[in-house]
PDB file of C-alpha atoms in Angstrom:
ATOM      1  CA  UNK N   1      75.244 -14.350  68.629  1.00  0.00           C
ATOM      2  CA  UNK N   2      75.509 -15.746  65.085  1.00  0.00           C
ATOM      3  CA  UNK N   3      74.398 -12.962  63.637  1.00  0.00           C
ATOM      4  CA  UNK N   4      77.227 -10.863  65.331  1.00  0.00           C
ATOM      5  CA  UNK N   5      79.845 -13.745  64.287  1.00  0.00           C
ATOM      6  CA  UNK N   6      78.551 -13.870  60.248  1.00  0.00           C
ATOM      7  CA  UNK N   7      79.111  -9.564  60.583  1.00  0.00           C
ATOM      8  CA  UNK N   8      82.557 -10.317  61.973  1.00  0.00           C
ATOM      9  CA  UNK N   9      83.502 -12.737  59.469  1.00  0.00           C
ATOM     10  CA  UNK N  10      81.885 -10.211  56.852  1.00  0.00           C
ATOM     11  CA  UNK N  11      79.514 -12.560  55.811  1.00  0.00           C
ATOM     12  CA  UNK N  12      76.767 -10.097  55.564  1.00  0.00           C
ATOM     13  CA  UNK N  13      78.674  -7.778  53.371  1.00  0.00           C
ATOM     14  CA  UNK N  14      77.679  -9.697  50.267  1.00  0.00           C
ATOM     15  CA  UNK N  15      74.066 -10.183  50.434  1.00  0.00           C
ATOM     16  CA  UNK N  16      74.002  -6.426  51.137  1.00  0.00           C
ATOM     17  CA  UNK N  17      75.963  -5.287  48.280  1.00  0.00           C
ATOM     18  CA  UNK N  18      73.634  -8.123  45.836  1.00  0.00           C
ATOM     19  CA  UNK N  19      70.534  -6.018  47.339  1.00  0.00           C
ATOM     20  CA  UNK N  20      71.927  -3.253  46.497  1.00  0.00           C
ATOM     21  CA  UNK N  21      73.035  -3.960  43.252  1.00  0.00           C
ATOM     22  CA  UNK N  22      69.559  -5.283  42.176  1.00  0.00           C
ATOM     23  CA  UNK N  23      68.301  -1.721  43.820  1.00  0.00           C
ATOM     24  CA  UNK N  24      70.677  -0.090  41.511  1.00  0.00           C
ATOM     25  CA  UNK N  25      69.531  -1.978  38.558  1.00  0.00           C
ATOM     26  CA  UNK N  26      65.890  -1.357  38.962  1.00  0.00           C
ATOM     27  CA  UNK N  27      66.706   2.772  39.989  1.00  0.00           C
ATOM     28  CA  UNK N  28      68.708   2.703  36.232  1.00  0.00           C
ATOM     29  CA  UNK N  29      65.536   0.898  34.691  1.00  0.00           C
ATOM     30  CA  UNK N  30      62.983   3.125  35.690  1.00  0.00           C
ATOM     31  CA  UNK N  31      65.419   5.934  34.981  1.00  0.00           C
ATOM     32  CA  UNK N  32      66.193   4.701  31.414  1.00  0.00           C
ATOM     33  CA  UNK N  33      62.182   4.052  30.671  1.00  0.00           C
ATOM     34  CA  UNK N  34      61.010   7.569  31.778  1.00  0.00           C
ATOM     35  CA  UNK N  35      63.605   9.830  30.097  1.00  0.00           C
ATOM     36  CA  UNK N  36      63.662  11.716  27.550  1.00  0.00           C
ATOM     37  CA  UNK N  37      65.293   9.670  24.696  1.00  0.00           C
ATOM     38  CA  UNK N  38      66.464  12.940  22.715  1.00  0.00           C
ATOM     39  CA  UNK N  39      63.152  13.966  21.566  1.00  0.00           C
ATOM     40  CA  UNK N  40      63.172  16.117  18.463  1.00  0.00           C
ATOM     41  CA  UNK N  41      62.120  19.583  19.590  1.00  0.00           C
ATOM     42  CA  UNK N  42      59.975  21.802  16.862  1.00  0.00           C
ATOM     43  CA  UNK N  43      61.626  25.160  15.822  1.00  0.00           C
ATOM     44  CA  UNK N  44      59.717  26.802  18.075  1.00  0.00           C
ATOM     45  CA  UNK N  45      60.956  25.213  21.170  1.00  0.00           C
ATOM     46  CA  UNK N  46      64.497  24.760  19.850  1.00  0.00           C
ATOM     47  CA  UNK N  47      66.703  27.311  21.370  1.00  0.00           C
ATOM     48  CA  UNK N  48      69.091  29.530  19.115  1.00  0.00           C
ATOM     49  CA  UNK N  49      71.967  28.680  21.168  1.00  0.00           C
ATOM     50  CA  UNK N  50      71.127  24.712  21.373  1.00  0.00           C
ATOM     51  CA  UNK N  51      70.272  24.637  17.772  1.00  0.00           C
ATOM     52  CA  UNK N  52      74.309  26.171  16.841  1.00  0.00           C
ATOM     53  CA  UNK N  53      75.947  23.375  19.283  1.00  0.00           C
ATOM     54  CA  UNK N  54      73.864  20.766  17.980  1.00  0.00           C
ATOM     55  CA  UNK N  55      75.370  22.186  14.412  1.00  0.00           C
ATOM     56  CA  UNK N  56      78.533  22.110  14.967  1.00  0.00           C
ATOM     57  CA  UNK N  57      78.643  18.529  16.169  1.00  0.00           C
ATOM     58  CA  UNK N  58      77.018  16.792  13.169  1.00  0.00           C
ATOM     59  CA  UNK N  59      78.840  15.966  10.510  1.00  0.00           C
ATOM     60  CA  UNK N  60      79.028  17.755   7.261  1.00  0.00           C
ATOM     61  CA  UNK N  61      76.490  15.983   4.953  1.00  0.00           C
ATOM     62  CA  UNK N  62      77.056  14.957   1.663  1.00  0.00           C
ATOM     63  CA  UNK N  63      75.767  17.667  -0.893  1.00  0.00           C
ATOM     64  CA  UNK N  64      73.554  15.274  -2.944  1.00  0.00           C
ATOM     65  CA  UNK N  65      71.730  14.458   0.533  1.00  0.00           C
ATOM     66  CA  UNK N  66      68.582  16.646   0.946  1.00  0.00           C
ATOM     67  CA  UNK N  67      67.670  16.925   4.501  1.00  0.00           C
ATOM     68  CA  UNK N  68      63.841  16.763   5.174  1.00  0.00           C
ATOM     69  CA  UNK N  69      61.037  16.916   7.378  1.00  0.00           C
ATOM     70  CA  UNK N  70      59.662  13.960   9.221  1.00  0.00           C
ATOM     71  CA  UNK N  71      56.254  13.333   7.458  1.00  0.00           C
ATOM     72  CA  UNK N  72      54.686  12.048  10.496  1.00  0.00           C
ATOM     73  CA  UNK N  73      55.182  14.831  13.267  1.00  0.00           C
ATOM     74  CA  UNK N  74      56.061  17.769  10.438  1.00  0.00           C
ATOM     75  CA  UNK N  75      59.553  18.807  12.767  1.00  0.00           C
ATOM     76  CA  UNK N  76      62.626  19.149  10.717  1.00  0.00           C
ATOM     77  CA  UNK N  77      64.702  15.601  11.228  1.00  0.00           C
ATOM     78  CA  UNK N  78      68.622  16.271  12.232  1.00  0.00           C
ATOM     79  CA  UNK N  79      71.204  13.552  10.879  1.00  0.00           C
ATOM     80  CA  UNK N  80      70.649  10.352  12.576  1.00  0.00           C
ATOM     81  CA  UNK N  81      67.202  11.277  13.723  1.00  0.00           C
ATOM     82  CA  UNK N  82      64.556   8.746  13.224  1.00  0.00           C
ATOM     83  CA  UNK N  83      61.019   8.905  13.446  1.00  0.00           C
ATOM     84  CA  UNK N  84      59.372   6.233  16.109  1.00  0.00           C
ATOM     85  CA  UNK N  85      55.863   5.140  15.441  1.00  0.00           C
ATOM     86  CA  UNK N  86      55.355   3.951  18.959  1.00  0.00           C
ATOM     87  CA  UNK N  87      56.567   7.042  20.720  1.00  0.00           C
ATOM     88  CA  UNK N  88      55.046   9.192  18.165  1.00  0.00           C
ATOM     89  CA  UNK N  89      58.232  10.876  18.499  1.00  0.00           C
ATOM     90  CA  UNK N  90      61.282  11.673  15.979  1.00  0.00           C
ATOM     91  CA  UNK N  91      64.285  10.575  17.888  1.00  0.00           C
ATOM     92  CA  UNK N  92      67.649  12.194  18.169  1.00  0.00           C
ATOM     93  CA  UNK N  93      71.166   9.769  17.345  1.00  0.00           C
ATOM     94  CA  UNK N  94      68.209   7.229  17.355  1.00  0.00           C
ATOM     95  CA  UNK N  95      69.379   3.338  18.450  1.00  0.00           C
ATOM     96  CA  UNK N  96      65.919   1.613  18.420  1.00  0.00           C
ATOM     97  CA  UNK N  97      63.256   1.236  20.570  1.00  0.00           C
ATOM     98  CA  UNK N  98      63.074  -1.166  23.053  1.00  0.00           C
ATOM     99  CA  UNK N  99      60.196  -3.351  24.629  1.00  0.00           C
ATOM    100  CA  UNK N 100      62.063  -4.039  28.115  1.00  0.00           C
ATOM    101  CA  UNK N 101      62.453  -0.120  29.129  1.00  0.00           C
ATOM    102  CA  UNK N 102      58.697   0.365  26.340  1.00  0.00           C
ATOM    103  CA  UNK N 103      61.309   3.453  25.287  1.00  0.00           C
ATOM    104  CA  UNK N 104      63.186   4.436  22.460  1.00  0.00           C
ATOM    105  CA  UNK N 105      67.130   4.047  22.977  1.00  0.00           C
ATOM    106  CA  UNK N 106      68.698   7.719  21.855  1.00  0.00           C
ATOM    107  CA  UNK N 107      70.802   9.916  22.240  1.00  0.00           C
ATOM    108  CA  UNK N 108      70.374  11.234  25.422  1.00  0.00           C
ATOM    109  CA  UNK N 109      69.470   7.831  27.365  1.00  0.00           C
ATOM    110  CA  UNK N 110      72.016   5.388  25.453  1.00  0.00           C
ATOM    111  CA  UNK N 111      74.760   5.757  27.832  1.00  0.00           C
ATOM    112  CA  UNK N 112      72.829   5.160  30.940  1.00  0.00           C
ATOM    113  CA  UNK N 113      71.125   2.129  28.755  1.00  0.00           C
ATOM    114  CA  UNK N 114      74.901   0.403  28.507  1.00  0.00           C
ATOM    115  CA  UNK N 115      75.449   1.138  32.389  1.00  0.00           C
ATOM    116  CA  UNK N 116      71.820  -0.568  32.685  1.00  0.00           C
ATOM    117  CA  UNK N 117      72.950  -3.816  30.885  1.00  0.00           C
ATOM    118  CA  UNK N 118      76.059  -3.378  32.264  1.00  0.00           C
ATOM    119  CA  UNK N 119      74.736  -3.784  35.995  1.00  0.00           C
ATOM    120  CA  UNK N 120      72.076  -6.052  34.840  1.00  0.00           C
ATOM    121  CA  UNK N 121      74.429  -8.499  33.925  1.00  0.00           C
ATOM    122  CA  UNK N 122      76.615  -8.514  37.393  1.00  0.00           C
ATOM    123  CA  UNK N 123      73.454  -8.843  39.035  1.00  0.00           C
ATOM    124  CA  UNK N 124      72.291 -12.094  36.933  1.00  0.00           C
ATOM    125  CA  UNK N 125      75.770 -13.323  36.660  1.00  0.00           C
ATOM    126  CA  UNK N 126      75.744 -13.042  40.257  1.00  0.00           C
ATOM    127  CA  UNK N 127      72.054 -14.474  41.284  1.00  0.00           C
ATOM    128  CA  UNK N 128      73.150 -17.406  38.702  1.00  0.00           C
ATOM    129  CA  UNK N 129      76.562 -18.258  40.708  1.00  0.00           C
ATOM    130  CA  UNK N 130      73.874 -18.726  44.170  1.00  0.00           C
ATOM    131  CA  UNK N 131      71.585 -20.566  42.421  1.00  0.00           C
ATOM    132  CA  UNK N 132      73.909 -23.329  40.900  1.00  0.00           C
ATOM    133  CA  UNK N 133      75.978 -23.303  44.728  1.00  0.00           C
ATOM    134  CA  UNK N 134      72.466 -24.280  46.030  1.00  0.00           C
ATOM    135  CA  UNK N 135      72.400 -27.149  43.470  1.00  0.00           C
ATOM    136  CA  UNK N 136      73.306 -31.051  44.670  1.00  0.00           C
ATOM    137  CA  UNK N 137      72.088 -33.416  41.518  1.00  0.00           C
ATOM    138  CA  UNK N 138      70.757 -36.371  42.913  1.00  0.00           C
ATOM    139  CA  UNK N 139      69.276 -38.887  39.985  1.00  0.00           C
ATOM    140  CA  UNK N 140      65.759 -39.240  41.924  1.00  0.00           C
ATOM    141  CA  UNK N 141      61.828 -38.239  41.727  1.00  0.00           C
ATOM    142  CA  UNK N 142      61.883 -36.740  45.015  1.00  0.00           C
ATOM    143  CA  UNK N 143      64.559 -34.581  44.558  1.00  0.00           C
ATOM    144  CA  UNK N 144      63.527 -32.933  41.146  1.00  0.00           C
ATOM    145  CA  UNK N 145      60.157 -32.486  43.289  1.00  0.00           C
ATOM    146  CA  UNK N 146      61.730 -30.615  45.954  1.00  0.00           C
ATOM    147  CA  UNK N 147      64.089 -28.251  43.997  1.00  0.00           C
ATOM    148  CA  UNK N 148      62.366 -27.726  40.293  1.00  0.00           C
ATOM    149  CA  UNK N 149      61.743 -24.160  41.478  1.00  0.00           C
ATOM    150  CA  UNK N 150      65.719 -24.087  41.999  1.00  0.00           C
ATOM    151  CA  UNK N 151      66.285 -25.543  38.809  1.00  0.00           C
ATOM    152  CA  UNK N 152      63.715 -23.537  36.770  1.00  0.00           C
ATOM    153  CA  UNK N 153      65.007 -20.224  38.054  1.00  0.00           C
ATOM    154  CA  UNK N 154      68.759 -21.273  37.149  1.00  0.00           C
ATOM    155  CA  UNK N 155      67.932 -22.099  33.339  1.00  0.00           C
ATOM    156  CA  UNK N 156      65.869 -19.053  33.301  1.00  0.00           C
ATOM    157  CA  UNK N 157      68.710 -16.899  34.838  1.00  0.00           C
ATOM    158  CA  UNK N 158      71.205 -18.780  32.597  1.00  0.00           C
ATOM    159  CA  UNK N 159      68.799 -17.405  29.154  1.00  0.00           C
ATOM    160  CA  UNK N 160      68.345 -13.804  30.195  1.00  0.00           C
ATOM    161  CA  UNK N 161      72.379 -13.673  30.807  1.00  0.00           C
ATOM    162  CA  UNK N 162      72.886 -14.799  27.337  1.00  0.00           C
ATOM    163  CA  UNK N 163      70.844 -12.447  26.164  1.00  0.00           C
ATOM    164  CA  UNK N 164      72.197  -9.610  28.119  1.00  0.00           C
ATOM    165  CA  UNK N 165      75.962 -10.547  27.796  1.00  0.00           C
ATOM    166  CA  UNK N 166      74.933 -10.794  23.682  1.00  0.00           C
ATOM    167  CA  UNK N 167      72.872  -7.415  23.663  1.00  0.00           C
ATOM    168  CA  UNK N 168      76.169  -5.621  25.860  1.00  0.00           C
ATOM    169  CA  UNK N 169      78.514  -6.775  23.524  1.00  0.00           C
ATOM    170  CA  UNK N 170      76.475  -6.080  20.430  1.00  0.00           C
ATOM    171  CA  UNK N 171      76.348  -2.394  21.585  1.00  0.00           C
ATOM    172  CA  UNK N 172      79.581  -2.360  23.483  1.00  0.00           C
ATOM    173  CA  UNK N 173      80.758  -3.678  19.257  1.00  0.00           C
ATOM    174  CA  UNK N 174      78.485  -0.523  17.672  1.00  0.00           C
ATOM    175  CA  UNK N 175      79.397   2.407  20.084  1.00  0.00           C
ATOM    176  CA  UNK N 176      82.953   1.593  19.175  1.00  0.00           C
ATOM    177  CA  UNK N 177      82.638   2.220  15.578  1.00  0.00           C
ATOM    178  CA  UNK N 178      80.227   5.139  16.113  1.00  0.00           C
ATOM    179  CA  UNK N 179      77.100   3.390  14.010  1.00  0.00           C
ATOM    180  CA  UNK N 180      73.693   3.183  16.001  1.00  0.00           C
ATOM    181  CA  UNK N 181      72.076  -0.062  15.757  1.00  0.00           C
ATOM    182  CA  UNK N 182      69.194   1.379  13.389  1.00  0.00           C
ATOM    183  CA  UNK N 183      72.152   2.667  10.435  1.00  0.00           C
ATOM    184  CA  UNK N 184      73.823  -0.665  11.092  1.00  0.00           C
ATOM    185  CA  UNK N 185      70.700  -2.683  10.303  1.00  0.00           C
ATOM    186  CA  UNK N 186      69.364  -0.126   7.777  1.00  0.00           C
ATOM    187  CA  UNK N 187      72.614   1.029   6.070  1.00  0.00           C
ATOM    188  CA  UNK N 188      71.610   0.852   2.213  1.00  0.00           C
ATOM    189  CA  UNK N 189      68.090   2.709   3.151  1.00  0.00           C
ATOM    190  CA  UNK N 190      69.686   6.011   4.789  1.00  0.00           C
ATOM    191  CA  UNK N 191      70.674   8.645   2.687  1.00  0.00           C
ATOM    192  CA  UNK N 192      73.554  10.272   4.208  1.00  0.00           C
ATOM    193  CA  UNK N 193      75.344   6.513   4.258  1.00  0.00           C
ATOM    194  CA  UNK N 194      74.372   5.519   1.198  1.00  0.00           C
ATOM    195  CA  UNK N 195      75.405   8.716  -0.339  1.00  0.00           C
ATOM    196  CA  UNK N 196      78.594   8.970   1.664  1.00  0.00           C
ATOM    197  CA  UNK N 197      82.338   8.625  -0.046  1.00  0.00           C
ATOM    198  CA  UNK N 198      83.232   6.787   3.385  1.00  0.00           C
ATOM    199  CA  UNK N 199      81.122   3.269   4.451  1.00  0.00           C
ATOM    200  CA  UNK N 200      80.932   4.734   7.948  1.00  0.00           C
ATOM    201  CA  UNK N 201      81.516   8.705   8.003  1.00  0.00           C
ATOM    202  CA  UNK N 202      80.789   9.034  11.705  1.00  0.00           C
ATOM    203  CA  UNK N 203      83.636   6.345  13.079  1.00  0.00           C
ATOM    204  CA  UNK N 204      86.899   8.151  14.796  1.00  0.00           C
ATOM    205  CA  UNK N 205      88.840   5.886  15.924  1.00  0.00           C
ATOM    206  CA  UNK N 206      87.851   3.081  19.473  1.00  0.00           C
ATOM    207  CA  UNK N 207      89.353   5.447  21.523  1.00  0.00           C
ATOM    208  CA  UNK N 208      87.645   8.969  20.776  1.00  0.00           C
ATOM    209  CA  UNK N 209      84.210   7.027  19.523  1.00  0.00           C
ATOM    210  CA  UNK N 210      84.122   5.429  22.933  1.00  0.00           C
ATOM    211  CA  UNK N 211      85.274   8.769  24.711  1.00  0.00           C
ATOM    212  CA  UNK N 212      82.672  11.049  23.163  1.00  0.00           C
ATOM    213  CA  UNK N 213      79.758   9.083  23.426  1.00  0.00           C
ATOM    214  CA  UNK N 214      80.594   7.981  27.220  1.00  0.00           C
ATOM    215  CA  UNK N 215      82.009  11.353  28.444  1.00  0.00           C
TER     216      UNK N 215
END
């Protein structure tokens, strides 16, 4: 049969791995929406043991920097903890919050975010390349007629892959020189950067910035 002859010819191997890459992209979006950012826990729930680890890897903070307690939820803020007034939620390593996932980008879910843009974008890069193959320009009424819905989709494919591939690289950019996006943005307003001998006291190098934050 045909269908036997397209499996032969392996055909069918590449619709099946685009399903399953959009699968896999809305699996990582529901995953990156419903976890837990890197919530800031009170000193009750904080555990001894957690509370020395987490210690040990922030940096040393500049003498003339008080650190204080968030004046909306009362816990005690770690460096690069921000308060966010839509989670109602101080925010470990927090990156911003963002209205696609309705979640705050931190540091427990940032990682899996980058993998989520990351297989976002093969998936539109992809559904972009079949939309454009299905595509023969003829300079008539009837045709537009017949394929606008083709042609819509393509140009709307076309803006959200700009906006991805920007976004990715944008963060791809920031993870590399160990800044979130909210100290990049808000730099002269923080007081352990402002304060800070070095513009960017976090940054060790591409290599071990990318390393630590991806492994």
């Amino acid at each position: 049969s045909d269908l036997q002859k397209q499996e032969e010819r392996g055909e069918l191997l590449r619709p099946l791995v685009f399903v399953l890459l959009v699968l896999c992209s809305v699996l990582l979006y529901f995953k990156v929406s419903l976890m837990d950012p890197g919530f800031v826990e009170s000193e009750k729930e904080a555990k001894a043991g957690e509370s020395e680890e987490q210690s040990t890897a922030i940096p040393q903070v500049p003498s003339n920097v008080k650190m204080r307690r968030c004046g909306y939820c009362l816990v005690k803020q770690p460096m690069r903890a921000k308060h966010c007034q839509l989670c109602q939620h101080c925010v470990r390593r927090y990156d911003h919050h963002c209205p696609w996932i309705e979640n705050c980008v931190g540091e427990k879910n940032h990682p899996l975010f980058i993998v989520y843009l990351s297989v976002q974008l093969v998936v539109l890069l992809w559904g972009g390349h079949v939309a454009w193959s299905g595509l023969y320009f003829e300079q008539s009424w009837d045709w537009l007629q017949h394929n606008i819905l083709l042609v819509m989709s393509f140009f709307l494919i076309v803006i959200f892959t700009i906006v991805v591939l920007l976004l990715l690289i944008s963060h791809l950019y920031l993870i590399s020189c160990n800044i979130t996006t909210w100290e990049f943005m808000s730099h002269h307003r923080i007081s352990y950067l402002r304060h800070s001998e070095l513009e960017n006291p976090f940054d060790q190098g591409v290599i071990l910035n990318l390393w630590r934050f991806f492994c």
